[in-house]
């Protein structure tokens, strides 16, 4: 493949991976890093000093964008030098791939390591993510370069080299916090016995290990101290609040569902588990993961009508066979103590993040797997090696092409939506995250959050079918609340039969679903964009006119309630009209209750309170369906009597917000006519229910006083 005396070919291949995708539009989470980069061009010392509407709710960028600023800083330099173009935004990615090549060359310098170097460089996820503006590959590159510099310093027994390694590893941790796991390798060397082939002072060896492994941890702590002083909380606290350990009890056991994805995306990746755990344990884990992943894939394909199971099973069997047979004697391969420590640290991070993870998160683990098996790779026969590398290249090229076509198709949709607004002379609003809002905001669109007051009749609203999972909370609220009429549906279809993005991609390269593979053989649309026109101007939020009573044991409930409840005042004729939807949301609480209370004078004529209500539904795809909740609507007289009329709706949450059912609602208020009454709405989550991120979602819509009959 290449000779050790010709490194230029390896570096050229690394650069080509980035250059080929240098004109890919800003897509998916790229936009989050680009937005911080835009801020750093204006205020380098205040990277998160701007407002950010996250999932429909206005918040600070320090909360909504929990990523360290080193990589956005590199993007800011590229924007300053080359302007805001796709090519400029991808130049730092090319530099990151070159740093990765340099790190691999330092870490694996021998002729016998060339296969491991090439297999890492051709890994499908690395090829796909190397053509993005996200921080996955840059963090990996800096981490590998740090480890390569440290191993070189160990060979040469140089303290200065260990310091340089620590600085590279610190840069990796300030690019992506998960890269701090790379510090486990030099720290584990503190406990490892010395190398008899290269004797050195034990204190010198430990000093080098402590310098290389401790520097990134110290840098991370110093940055968090600065961040807390500037913004009031650390990123570590924010990230910890996102973890949902309750999800590990989910029926699909997503931790195991990631194992077959690892074996498929990296044909040699799973072999390291065979090496560390033994053939029987690793084989059983693979089988369990495959069965559980197949279950998720079957359910997903049934929901979306995707005929993909047969090809997926065939590819799973093929790639798993390659991975487990590299070689059959892999159980004899025992990685060094520090290598196993690093593998364990990254694997632990993967297990914790897997319920809300994406296929790209296994990238560092796959690289470490290949490094741990470099001796076995060198011993492979020619045909087996050529088959493995050919499969990697074919899969990598196909997935990268599908990703490029998806990004270009989405950009074309956004341009068409902007053209529709320009022709009609209307203000364009966008609801959705990241890539969608980036492209449309560049065309003059404004983001629609829960506090927006500037919407006018005739304005256009653009939303994506494939919003982020947590955005379903906002999506359902706006769908029910805003007086919009569908105008157009823009479809980005493509004959190339690979899909990497939700909802048609199984686990998803960027998404958070468990599935058999992180991609799917399908011809479903890459993207659907819906364009709506406002039939009337909405009143999204007016808490000053709402009276909230009742206390919650969990203060977070009150905060959520204050953000999500939206009401309209009583009309002059004493009729009551709530906003098109009233939302009661319970998050991270058990036995929580929220109430909203209004007082109104009922007219002397008989009236009824009419409307409809929706069953609760699971808000986030990673929570467990089936949580019970209760919504109550009560009208009570305030004249000292105990007369009251109430309605109580009880049900278990649906698996998806889209599956919830609407039911008619009608209360006869004739017995209370002519009296002053209190209208109370409550949402409860029973204390005996296991609660994950968000469990109750109750909607009362079109609620108003109507004449009898």
XYZ file of C-alpha atoms in Angstrom:
709
model
C 0.000 0.000 0.000
C 2.813 2.384 0.817
C 6.407 2.282 1.997
C 7.675 3.848 5.193
C 10.127 5.906 3.165
C 7.255 7.533 1.223
C 5.051 9.242 3.793
C 3.879 11.822 1.258
C 1.359 9.349 -0.179
C -0.261 8.862 3.223
C -0.475 12.611 3.842
C -1.830 13.205 0.344
C -4.608 10.674 0.944
C -5.504 12.383 4.239
C -5.721 15.781 2.554
C -7.828 14.418 -0.312
C -10.465 13.138 2.117
C -11.083 16.698 3.265
C -10.649 18.385 -0.113
C -13.194 16.128 -1.832
C -15.884 17.377 0.554
C -14.669 20.962 0.751
C -17.707 22.291 -1.087
C -20.275 20.402 0.991
C -22.829 22.866 2.388
C -23.185 23.572 6.077
C -25.279 20.690 7.327
C -26.546 19.171 10.561
C -24.484 20.151 13.643
C -21.943 22.039 11.513
C -24.038 25.145 12.106
C -23.562 25.076 15.891
C -19.789 25.418 15.558
C -20.102 27.964 12.754
C -22.376 30.137 14.895
C -19.825 30.244 17.730
C -17.129 31.001 15.146
C -19.165 33.967 13.902
C -19.359 35.279 17.449
C -15.613 34.850 17.972
C -14.907 36.998 14.923
C -16.682 39.848 16.723
C -15.692 39.104 20.331
C -12.879 36.529 20.639
C -12.950 36.727 24.428
C -16.691 36.142 24.676
C -17.419 33.093 22.492
C -20.838 32.404 24.045
C -21.991 35.971 24.549
C -25.070 35.841 22.378
C -28.662 34.693 22.661
C -29.534 31.341 21.175
C -32.990 29.902 20.653
C -32.534 26.248 21.439
C -35.405 23.863 20.664
C -37.796 26.765 20.415
C -36.896 28.371 23.718
C -34.677 31.461 24.082
C -31.583 30.739 26.118
C -27.928 31.651 26.353
C -25.437 30.159 23.925
C -23.438 28.977 26.928
C -26.337 26.605 27.670
C -27.541 25.789 24.173
C -24.089 25.173 22.646
C -22.064 23.152 25.196
C -18.890 22.741 23.142
C -15.403 24.063 23.946
C -14.266 27.003 21.819
C -10.981 25.829 20.283
C -12.469 24.366 17.108
C -14.869 27.307 16.547
C -11.805 29.518 16.954
C -10.121 27.727 14.049
C -13.280 28.177 11.984
C -13.310 31.873 12.903
C -9.788 32.284 11.528
C -10.847 30.555 8.300
C -13.898 32.821 8.008
C -11.755 35.887 8.581
C -9.260 34.882 5.897
C -11.564 33.401 3.267
C -15.027 34.770 3.957
C -18.137 32.805 4.844
C -18.012 30.154 2.145
C -18.282 26.379 2.326
C -14.698 26.049 1.093
C -13.350 28.324 3.843
C -15.247 26.428 6.512
C -13.772 23.109 5.349
C -10.130 24.214 5.184
C -9.623 23.651 8.946
C -10.949 20.106 8.444
C -8.234 19.477 5.844
C -5.655 20.730 8.338
C -7.133 18.430 11.002
C -6.814 15.412 8.709
C -3.170 16.277 8.058
C -2.591 16.486 11.815
C -4.240 13.079 12.144
C -1.879 11.661 9.524
C 1.083 13.157 11.390
C -0.154 11.698 14.665
C -0.603 8.241 13.159
C 2.874 8.422 11.663
C 4.343 9.239 15.070
C 2.227 6.723 16.969
C 2.629 3.899 14.443
C 5.981 4.614 12.780
C 7.053 1.121 11.767
C 6.742 -0.578 8.409
C 4.740 -3.310 10.141
C 2.151 -0.678 11.187
C 1.313 0.556 7.704
C -1.857 -1.538 7.477
C -3.187 -0.124 10.733
C -2.452 3.411 9.516
C -4.334 2.900 6.270
C -7.249 1.085 7.870
C -7.759 3.973 10.297
C -7.577 6.543 7.524
C -10.156 4.648 5.452
C -12.653 4.100 8.282
C -16.118 5.054 6.985
C -17.047 7.346 9.867
C -13.690 9.133 9.648
C -14.148 9.727 5.922
C -17.696 11.039 6.381
C -16.941 13.200 9.413
C -13.682 14.429 7.903
C -15.796 16.280 5.350
C -17.819 18.161 7.965
C -17.211 21.200 10.144
C -17.906 19.348 13.386
C -15.305 18.744 16.057
C -15.197 14.909 15.966
C -12.245 14.485 13.589
C -10.259 17.518 14.854
C -10.481 16.215 18.429
C -9.432 12.758 17.269
C -6.545 14.221 15.258
C -5.194 16.234 18.180
C -5.628 13.277 20.530
C -3.793 10.886 18.217
C -1.071 13.479 17.649
C -0.706 13.844 21.408
C -0.398 10.096 21.884
C 2.040 9.865 18.993
C 4.156 12.632 20.480
C 4.080 10.933 23.868
C 5.167 7.532 22.527
C 7.993 9.247 20.657
C 9.001 11.053 23.854
C 9.011 7.703 25.658
C 11.283 6.170 23.028
C 13.661 9.113 23.276
C 13.115 9.599 27.054
C 12.590 13.343 26.645
C 10.670 15.401 29.188
C 10.165 18.201 26.668
C 8.443 15.775 24.321
C 6.090 14.694 27.121
C 5.159 18.344 27.704
C 4.442 18.779 23.998
C 2.270 15.657 24.128
C 0.360 17.089 27.078
C -0.281 20.314 25.183
C -1.591 18.405 22.149
C -3.869 16.344 24.396
C -5.046 19.527 26.114
C -5.907 20.977 22.714
C -7.885 17.805 21.967
C -9.858 18.164 25.201
C -10.600 21.823 24.459
C -11.825 20.791 21.021
C -14.219 18.126 22.288
C -14.540 17.197 25.932
C -14.789 13.474 25.175
C -11.191 13.624 23.875
C -9.990 14.000 27.461
C -10.259 10.201 27.555
C -7.023 10.078 25.530
C -5.203 11.184 28.681
C -5.931 7.728 30.113
C -3.063 6.178 28.132
C -0.167 8.189 29.619
C -1.808 8.186 33.061
C -2.086 4.387 32.958
C 1.639 4.271 32.229
C 2.176 5.473 35.798
C 1.216 1.963 36.919
C 2.672 -0.011 34.027
C 6.049 -1.724 34.400
C 8.956 -0.260 32.486
C 10.050 -1.483 29.081
C 13.052 -3.762 29.439
C 14.128 -2.965 25.879
C 14.346 0.742 26.688
C 15.372 1.016 30.356
C 14.986 4.383 32.024
C 14.628 5.838 35.477
C 11.203 4.916 36.909
C 10.833 8.443 38.260
C 11.641 9.914 34.857
C 9.114 7.640 33.181
C 6.434 8.577 35.708
C 7.242 12.267 35.372
C 6.766 12.063 31.616
C 3.496 10.156 32.031
C 2.199 12.636 34.598
C 3.167 15.585 32.427
C 1.493 14.152 29.329
C -1.647 12.931 31.107
C -2.049 15.660 33.710
C -1.653 18.678 31.429
C -4.946 18.136 29.533
C -6.872 17.617 32.776
C -5.379 20.773 34.266
C -6.177 22.738 31.103
C -9.790 21.523 31.169
C -10.205 22.516 34.820
C -8.715 25.969 34.211
C -11.016 26.528 31.252
C -14.048 25.436 33.284
C -13.059 27.845 36.050
C -12.891 30.689 33.519
C -16.167 29.584 31.954
C -17.929 29.454 35.339
C -16.644 32.911 36.250
C -17.837 34.281 32.918
C -21.144 32.475 32.418
C -22.152 31.205 35.852
C -21.872 27.434 35.338
C -19.409 24.974 33.884
C -19.876 23.027 30.692
C -19.307 19.853 32.691
C -22.378 20.631 34.814
C -24.453 21.322 31.723
C -23.321 18.152 29.977
C -23.979 16.067 33.089
C -27.551 17.385 33.160
C -28.083 15.982 29.653
C -27.176 12.418 30.634
C -30.140 10.150 31.225
C -28.966 7.096 33.124
C -32.603 6.011 33.368
C -32.485 5.286 29.641
C -30.155 2.363 30.273
C -33.273 0.540 31.461
C -34.984 1.025 28.107
C -36.330 -2.149 26.460
C -33.952 -1.843 23.523
C -30.823 -1.654 25.706
C -29.128 0.725 23.330
C -25.693 0.005 24.752
C -25.764 -3.441 23.171
C -27.364 -2.062 20.025
C -24.143 -0.147 19.347
C -22.010 -3.283 19.196
C -23.125 -4.488 15.747
C -22.877 -0.918 14.455
C -19.257 -0.885 15.592
C -18.561 -4.211 13.884
C -20.121 -3.076 10.611
C -18.752 0.435 10.375
C -15.252 -0.804 11.171
C -14.649 -4.391 9.964
C -11.734 -4.858 12.344
C -13.193 -2.862 15.190
C -15.005 -5.634 16.967
C -11.974 -7.893 16.980
C -10.428 -5.966 19.849
C -13.337 -6.961 22.071
C -12.530 -10.530 21.149
C -8.934 -9.843 22.138
C -9.817 -8.281 25.474
C -12.890 -10.289 26.471
C -12.327 -13.598 24.711
C -14.172 -15.138 21.795
C -17.151 -16.462 23.738
C -17.961 -13.284 25.634
C -17.425 -11.040 22.608
C -19.373 -13.349 20.318
C -22.273 -13.475 22.755
C -22.267 -9.687 23.063
C -22.274 -9.347 19.286
C -25.174 -11.776 18.979
C -27.180 -10.000 21.684
C -26.471 -6.614 20.129
C -27.413 -7.873 16.676
C -30.723 -9.289 17.888
C -31.634 -6.160 19.823
C -30.503 -3.951 16.961
C -32.531 -6.032 14.528
C -35.578 -5.528 16.700
C -35.139 -1.769 16.508
C -34.528 -1.947 12.757
C -37.658 -4.019 12.166
C -39.769 -1.579 14.145
C -38.254 1.390 12.332
C -38.700 -0.179 8.899
C -42.309 -1.054 9.694
C -42.966 2.522 10.762
C -41.383 4.065 7.676
C -42.040 1.405 5.057
C -38.366 0.826 4.284
C -37.391 -2.455 2.634
C -33.892 -2.639 4.071
C -33.712 -5.640 6.385
C -32.307 -8.257 3.983
C -29.347 -6.117 2.777
C -28.626 -5.033 6.330
C -28.529 -8.562 7.648
C -26.275 -9.640 4.790
C -23.874 -6.758 5.407
C -23.926 -7.381 9.148
C -22.969 -11.035 8.690
C -20.226 -10.183 6.182
C -18.612 -7.409 8.184
C -18.916 -9.212 11.491
C -17.252 -12.274 9.973
C -14.381 -10.121 8.735
C -14.091 -8.395 12.086
C -14.147 -11.560 14.174
C -11.698 -13.398 11.906
C -8.836 -10.902 12.081
C -7.461 -13.395 13.122
C -9.177 -16.347 14.779
C -6.332 -16.318 17.274
C -7.201 -12.782 18.397
C -7.889 -14.102 21.892
C -4.114 -14.461 22.275
C -3.578 -10.761 21.591
C -3.372 -8.923 24.901
C -2.974 -5.141 24.556
C -0.649 -3.420 26.966
C -2.027 -2.110 30.251
C -2.112 1.505 29.109
C -3.778 0.550 25.821
C -6.465 -1.371 27.690
C -6.943 1.599 30.048
C -7.462 3.927 27.108
C -9.859 1.479 25.460
C -11.769 1.179 28.706
C -12.029 4.955 29.168
C -13.375 5.511 25.666
C -15.690 2.499 25.908
C -17.083 3.803 29.211
C -17.748 7.194 27.645
C -19.506 5.439 24.765
C -21.700 3.384 27.097
C -22.759 6.465 29.056
C -23.507 8.487 25.926
C -25.011 5.697 23.842
C -28.672 6.242 24.778
C -28.383 9.689 23.187
C -25.453 8.912 20.931
C -24.766 8.744 17.233
C -22.629 6.415 15.136
C -19.906 9.042 14.845
C -19.287 8.772 18.590
C -17.623 5.376 18.117
C -14.866 6.933 15.984
C -12.177 7.130 18.729
C -12.975 3.602 19.905
C -12.617 2.196 16.395
C -9.216 3.849 15.961
C -8.023 2.441 19.270
C -9.306 -1.004 18.325
C -7.245 -0.966 15.148
C -4.143 0.245 16.993
C -4.500 -2.512 19.589
C -4.624 -5.127 16.811
C -1.829 -3.739 14.663
C 0.301 -6.855 15.139
C -2.552 -9.107 14.010
C -3.158 -6.863 11.002
C 0.493 -7.128 10.007
C 0.204 -10.929 10.090
C -2.808 -11.065 7.771
C -2.437 -12.756 4.431
C -2.706 -10.626 1.333
C -6.235 -11.646 0.195
C -7.764 -11.081 3.644
C -6.111 -7.682 3.923
C -7.187 -6.590 0.462
C -10.769 -7.695 1.174
C -10.881 -5.724 4.429
C -9.485 -2.515 2.938
C -11.662 -2.793 -0.186
C -14.785 -3.178 1.946
C -13.803 -0.181 4.044
C -13.125 1.980 0.987
C -16.362 0.995 -0.741
C -18.479 1.654 2.329
C -16.672 4.909 3.122
C -17.033 6.278 -0.408
C -20.710 5.317 -0.596
C -21.591 6.901 2.732
C -19.634 10.065 1.972
C -21.448 10.395 -1.355
C -24.831 9.914 0.324
C -23.935 12.531 2.932
C -22.860 15.012 0.266
C -26.046 14.492 -1.740
C -28.166 14.918 1.377
C -26.467 18.207 2.267
C -26.817 19.589 -1.245
C -30.434 18.464 -1.488
C -31.266 20.169 1.797
C -29.576 23.397 0.699
C -31.623 23.396 -2.499
C -34.819 23.063 -0.467
C -33.871 26.000 1.742
C -33.138 28.146 -1.289
C -36.521 27.274 -2.780
C -38.230 28.230 0.473
C -36.399 31.568 0.498
C -37.445 32.186 -3.104
C -41.092 31.529 -2.200
C -40.935 34.137 0.548
C -39.189 36.645 -1.703
C -41.826 36.288 -4.409
C -44.662 36.806 -1.936
C -42.961 39.704 -0.167
C -43.521 38.061 3.226
C -41.251 37.701 6.209
C -39.813 34.196 6.386
C -39.752 32.430 9.747
C -37.920 29.199 10.452
C -38.542 26.567 13.092
C -35.914 23.892 13.344
C -32.350 23.511 14.398
C -28.842 23.935 13.132
C -28.419 23.344 9.393
C -31.969 24.383 8.542
C -31.852 27.675 10.401
C -28.287 28.497 9.300
C -29.101 28.453 5.596
C -32.436 30.240 5.965
C -31.154 32.915 8.344
C -28.482 33.753 5.778
C -31.383 34.488 3.409
C -33.086 36.836 5.864
C -35.277 34.380 7.776
C -35.902 34.861 11.475
C -36.069 32.107 14.051
C -39.485 31.594 15.635
C -39.206 30.953 19.344
C -41.792 30.928 22.099
C -41.474 34.662 22.839
C -41.663 36.072 19.323
C -44.056 39.023 18.897
C -43.305 40.121 15.357
C -45.308 37.592 13.324
C -47.844 39.137 10.966
C -50.652 37.755 8.873
C -49.303 36.412 5.582
C -45.821 35.604 6.880
C -44.344 32.230 5.954
C -43.129 29.568 8.365
C -40.613 26.918 7.254
C -40.030 23.781 9.269
C -38.234 20.528 8.621
C -39.855 17.136 8.978
C -36.643 15.835 10.503
C -36.323 18.167 13.451
C -34.129 17.119 16.321
C -35.832 14.623 18.657
C -36.177 16.989 21.595
C -37.626 19.594 19.244
C -40.818 17.532 19.104
C -41.893 19.420 22.222
C -41.773 22.703 20.361
C -43.012 21.212 17.092
C -46.175 19.817 18.622
C -46.824 23.019 20.499
C -46.529 25.206 17.440
C -48.473 22.787 15.254
C -51.371 22.981 17.681
C -51.056 26.621 18.633
C -50.145 28.654 15.590
C -52.854 29.629 13.129
C -50.961 28.469 10.058
C -52.180 26.882 6.857
C -50.002 24.456 4.844
C -48.862 25.969 1.574
C -46.141 23.764 0.113
C -44.164 20.627 0.837
C -40.645 20.679 -0.596
C -39.126 17.246 -1.187
C -35.412 16.415 -1.581
C -35.565 12.972 -3.157
C -32.581 11.118 -4.530
C -32.171 7.874 -6.438
C -28.912 6.993 -4.656
C -30.181 4.338 -2.192
C -28.327 5.214 1.008
C -29.619 7.318 3.882
C -27.580 8.569 6.822
C -30.092 10.902 8.437
C -33.232 10.440 10.473
C -35.933 9.270 10.228
C -34.878 6.883 7.475
C -31.396 5.871 8.577
C -31.675 3.338 11.373
C -29.275 4.392 14.101
C -28.137 7.372 12.052
C -24.668 8.806 11.582
C -25.845 12.035 13.171
C -28.995 10.892 14.933
C -29.923 9.308 18.205
C -31.873 6.182 17.339
C -30.947 2.625 18.124
C -30.935 0.414 15.070
C -29.165 -2.375 13.285
C -26.852 -0.064 11.337
C -26.047 3.653 11.330
C -27.427 3.933 7.795
C -30.160 2.408 5.665
C -30.670 1.160 2.125
C -33.638 3.323 1.171
C -34.829 5.876 -1.353
C -36.928 7.867 1.043
C -36.454 11.646 0.864
C -33.316 13.040 2.425
C -35.364 15.944 3.663
C -38.926 17.227 3.676
C -39.501 20.924 4.291
C -42.984 22.226 5.051
C -43.933 25.815 4.283
C -46.942 27.347 6.059
C -48.629 30.736 5.818
C -49.931 32.526 8.894
C -53.691 33.040 8.713
C -53.603 35.319 11.753
C -50.968 36.755 14.007
C -50.326 34.494 17.010
C -49.987 35.531 20.615
C -47.322 33.115 21.723
C -46.560 34.202 25.256
C -48.213 36.546 27.707
C -47.392 35.390 31.194
C -48.149 38.825 32.676
C -51.846 38.148 32.144
C -51.723 34.598 33.493
C -52.206 33.729 37.124
C -50.343 30.638 38.203
C -51.233 28.996 41.491
C -50.066 25.834 43.152
C -46.584 24.891 44.179
C -44.299 22.183 42.972
C -41.760 20.272 44.987
C -39.446 20.505 42.015
C -38.525 24.074 41.106
C -37.626 22.933 37.597
C -41.306 22.222 37.010
C -42.229 25.805 37.763
C -39.500 27.077 35.461
C -40.601 24.814 32.632
C -44.193 25.775 33.227
C -43.348 29.465 33.056
C -41.661 28.942 29.717
C -44.233 26.671 28.122
C -47.603 27.948 29.347
C -49.196 30.456 26.991
C -52.574 32.107 27.496
C -54.783 34.798 26.066
C -56.714 37.159 28.350
C -60.444 36.983 28.838
C -62.374 38.725 26.103
C -64.392 41.869 26.982
C -67.699 39.978 26.773
C -66.509 37.699 29.597
C -65.906 34.782 27.262
C -62.749 32.876 27.976
C -60.334 31.921 25.229
C -57.085 30.209 25.992
C -54.311 30.293 23.441
C -54.728 27.728 20.700
C -52.837 25.279 22.874
C -52.007 25.152 26.546
C -49.064 22.951 27.342
C -48.229 21.415 30.640
C -44.837 19.785 30.644
C -43.244 17.763 33.427
C -39.506 17.145 33.190
C -37.275 15.155 35.485
C -39.889 14.920 38.216
C -41.831 12.188 39.898
C -45.102 12.965 41.576
C -44.952 16.494 40.191
C -48.038 18.627 39.664
C -48.543 21.903 37.826
C -51.613 24.087 37.853
C -52.860 27.066 35.919
C -55.839 29.052 37.234
C -58.080 31.729 35.723
C -61.060 33.558 37.166
C -63.908 34.682 34.942
C -67.533 35.801 35.295
C -69.874 33.451 33.474
C -72.784 35.104 31.675
C -76.368 34.434 32.688
C -77.008 32.489 29.518
C -76.172 28.771 29.693
C -72.721 28.048 28.353
C -70.501 25.072 27.793
C -66.736 24.819 27.775
C -65.747 23.118 24.545
C -62.518 22.065 22.930
C -60.372 18.999 22.583
C -57.504 17.361 24.385
C -54.610 15.196 23.296
C -53.187 12.172 24.984
C -49.794 12.634 26.565
C -46.915 11.522 24.392
C -43.250 10.795 24.829
C -41.269 13.939 24.121
C -37.855 12.513 23.421
C -37.017 9.480 21.330
C -34.640 8.206 23.980
C -37.157 8.086 26.818
C -39.216 5.041 27.612
C -42.800 5.013 26.320
C -45.719 4.077 28.496
C -45.399 6.587 31.346
C -48.759 7.358 32.879
C -49.909 10.921 33.379
C -53.120 12.734 34.120
C -54.650 15.997 32.968
C -57.578 17.608 34.786
C -59.818 20.496 33.779
C -62.038 21.824 36.570
C -64.484 24.741 36.843
C -65.256 25.709 40.444
C -67.674 28.306 41.811
C -66.156 31.117 43.907
C -69.305 32.135 45.797
C -68.616 29.971 48.814
C -70.454 26.925 47.565
C -68.653 23.724 46.724
C -70.145 23.321 43.280
C -67.613 22.166 40.723
C -67.564 20.543 37.316
C -64.457 18.687 36.288
C -62.975 16.488 33.611
C -60.066 14.120 34.158
C -58.178 12.471 31.316
C -55.861 9.586 32.109
C -53.702 7.616 29.720
C -50.238 6.294 29.135
C -47.889 8.246 26.963
C -47.707 7.280 23.331
C -44.383 6.206 21.867
C -44.259 9.252 19.603
C -45.845 12.673 19.686
C -47.139 12.048 16.172
C -49.100 9.004 17.399
C -51.148 10.796 20.021
C -54.899 10.874 19.591
C -57.183 13.875 19.959
C -60.417 13.567 21.899
C -63.398 15.971 22.031
C -63.947 17.811 25.290
C -67.163 19.379 26.537
C -68.214 20.570 29.995
C -71.781 21.758 30.651
C -71.490 24.964 32.678
C -75.228 25.630 32.964
C -75.280 24.902 36.738
C -72.703 27.665 37.238
C -74.202 30.351 35.014
C -74.110 33.877 36.320
C -71.392 33.068 38.841
C -67.750 33.941 39.133
C -65.769 30.775 38.608
C -62.195 29.591 38.624
C -61.048 27.511 35.692
C -58.168 25.289 36.743
C -55.989 23.076 34.576
C -53.571 20.603 36.109
C -51.097 18.034 34.884
C -49.830 15.300 37.174
C -47.170 12.617 36.951
C -47.800 9.744 39.396
C -45.036 9.249 41.908
C -44.701 5.537 41.212
C -43.864 6.016 37.542
C -40.234 5.853 36.345
C -39.497 9.242 34.863
C -36.841 10.021 32.270
C -36.207 13.326 30.521
C -39.783 14.293 29.736
C -42.749 12.098 30.343
C -45.975 14.051 30.171
C -47.224 16.165 27.334
C -50.842 17.207 27.623
C -52.554 19.564 25.212
C -55.840 21.371 25.624
C -56.652 23.035 22.339
C -59.366 25.378 21.025
C -60.753 25.756 24.538
C -63.491 28.383 24.698
C -66.923 29.165 26.074
C -69.660 28.232 23.629
C -73.425 28.790 23.635
C -75.487 25.821 24.760
C -76.900 23.678 21.961
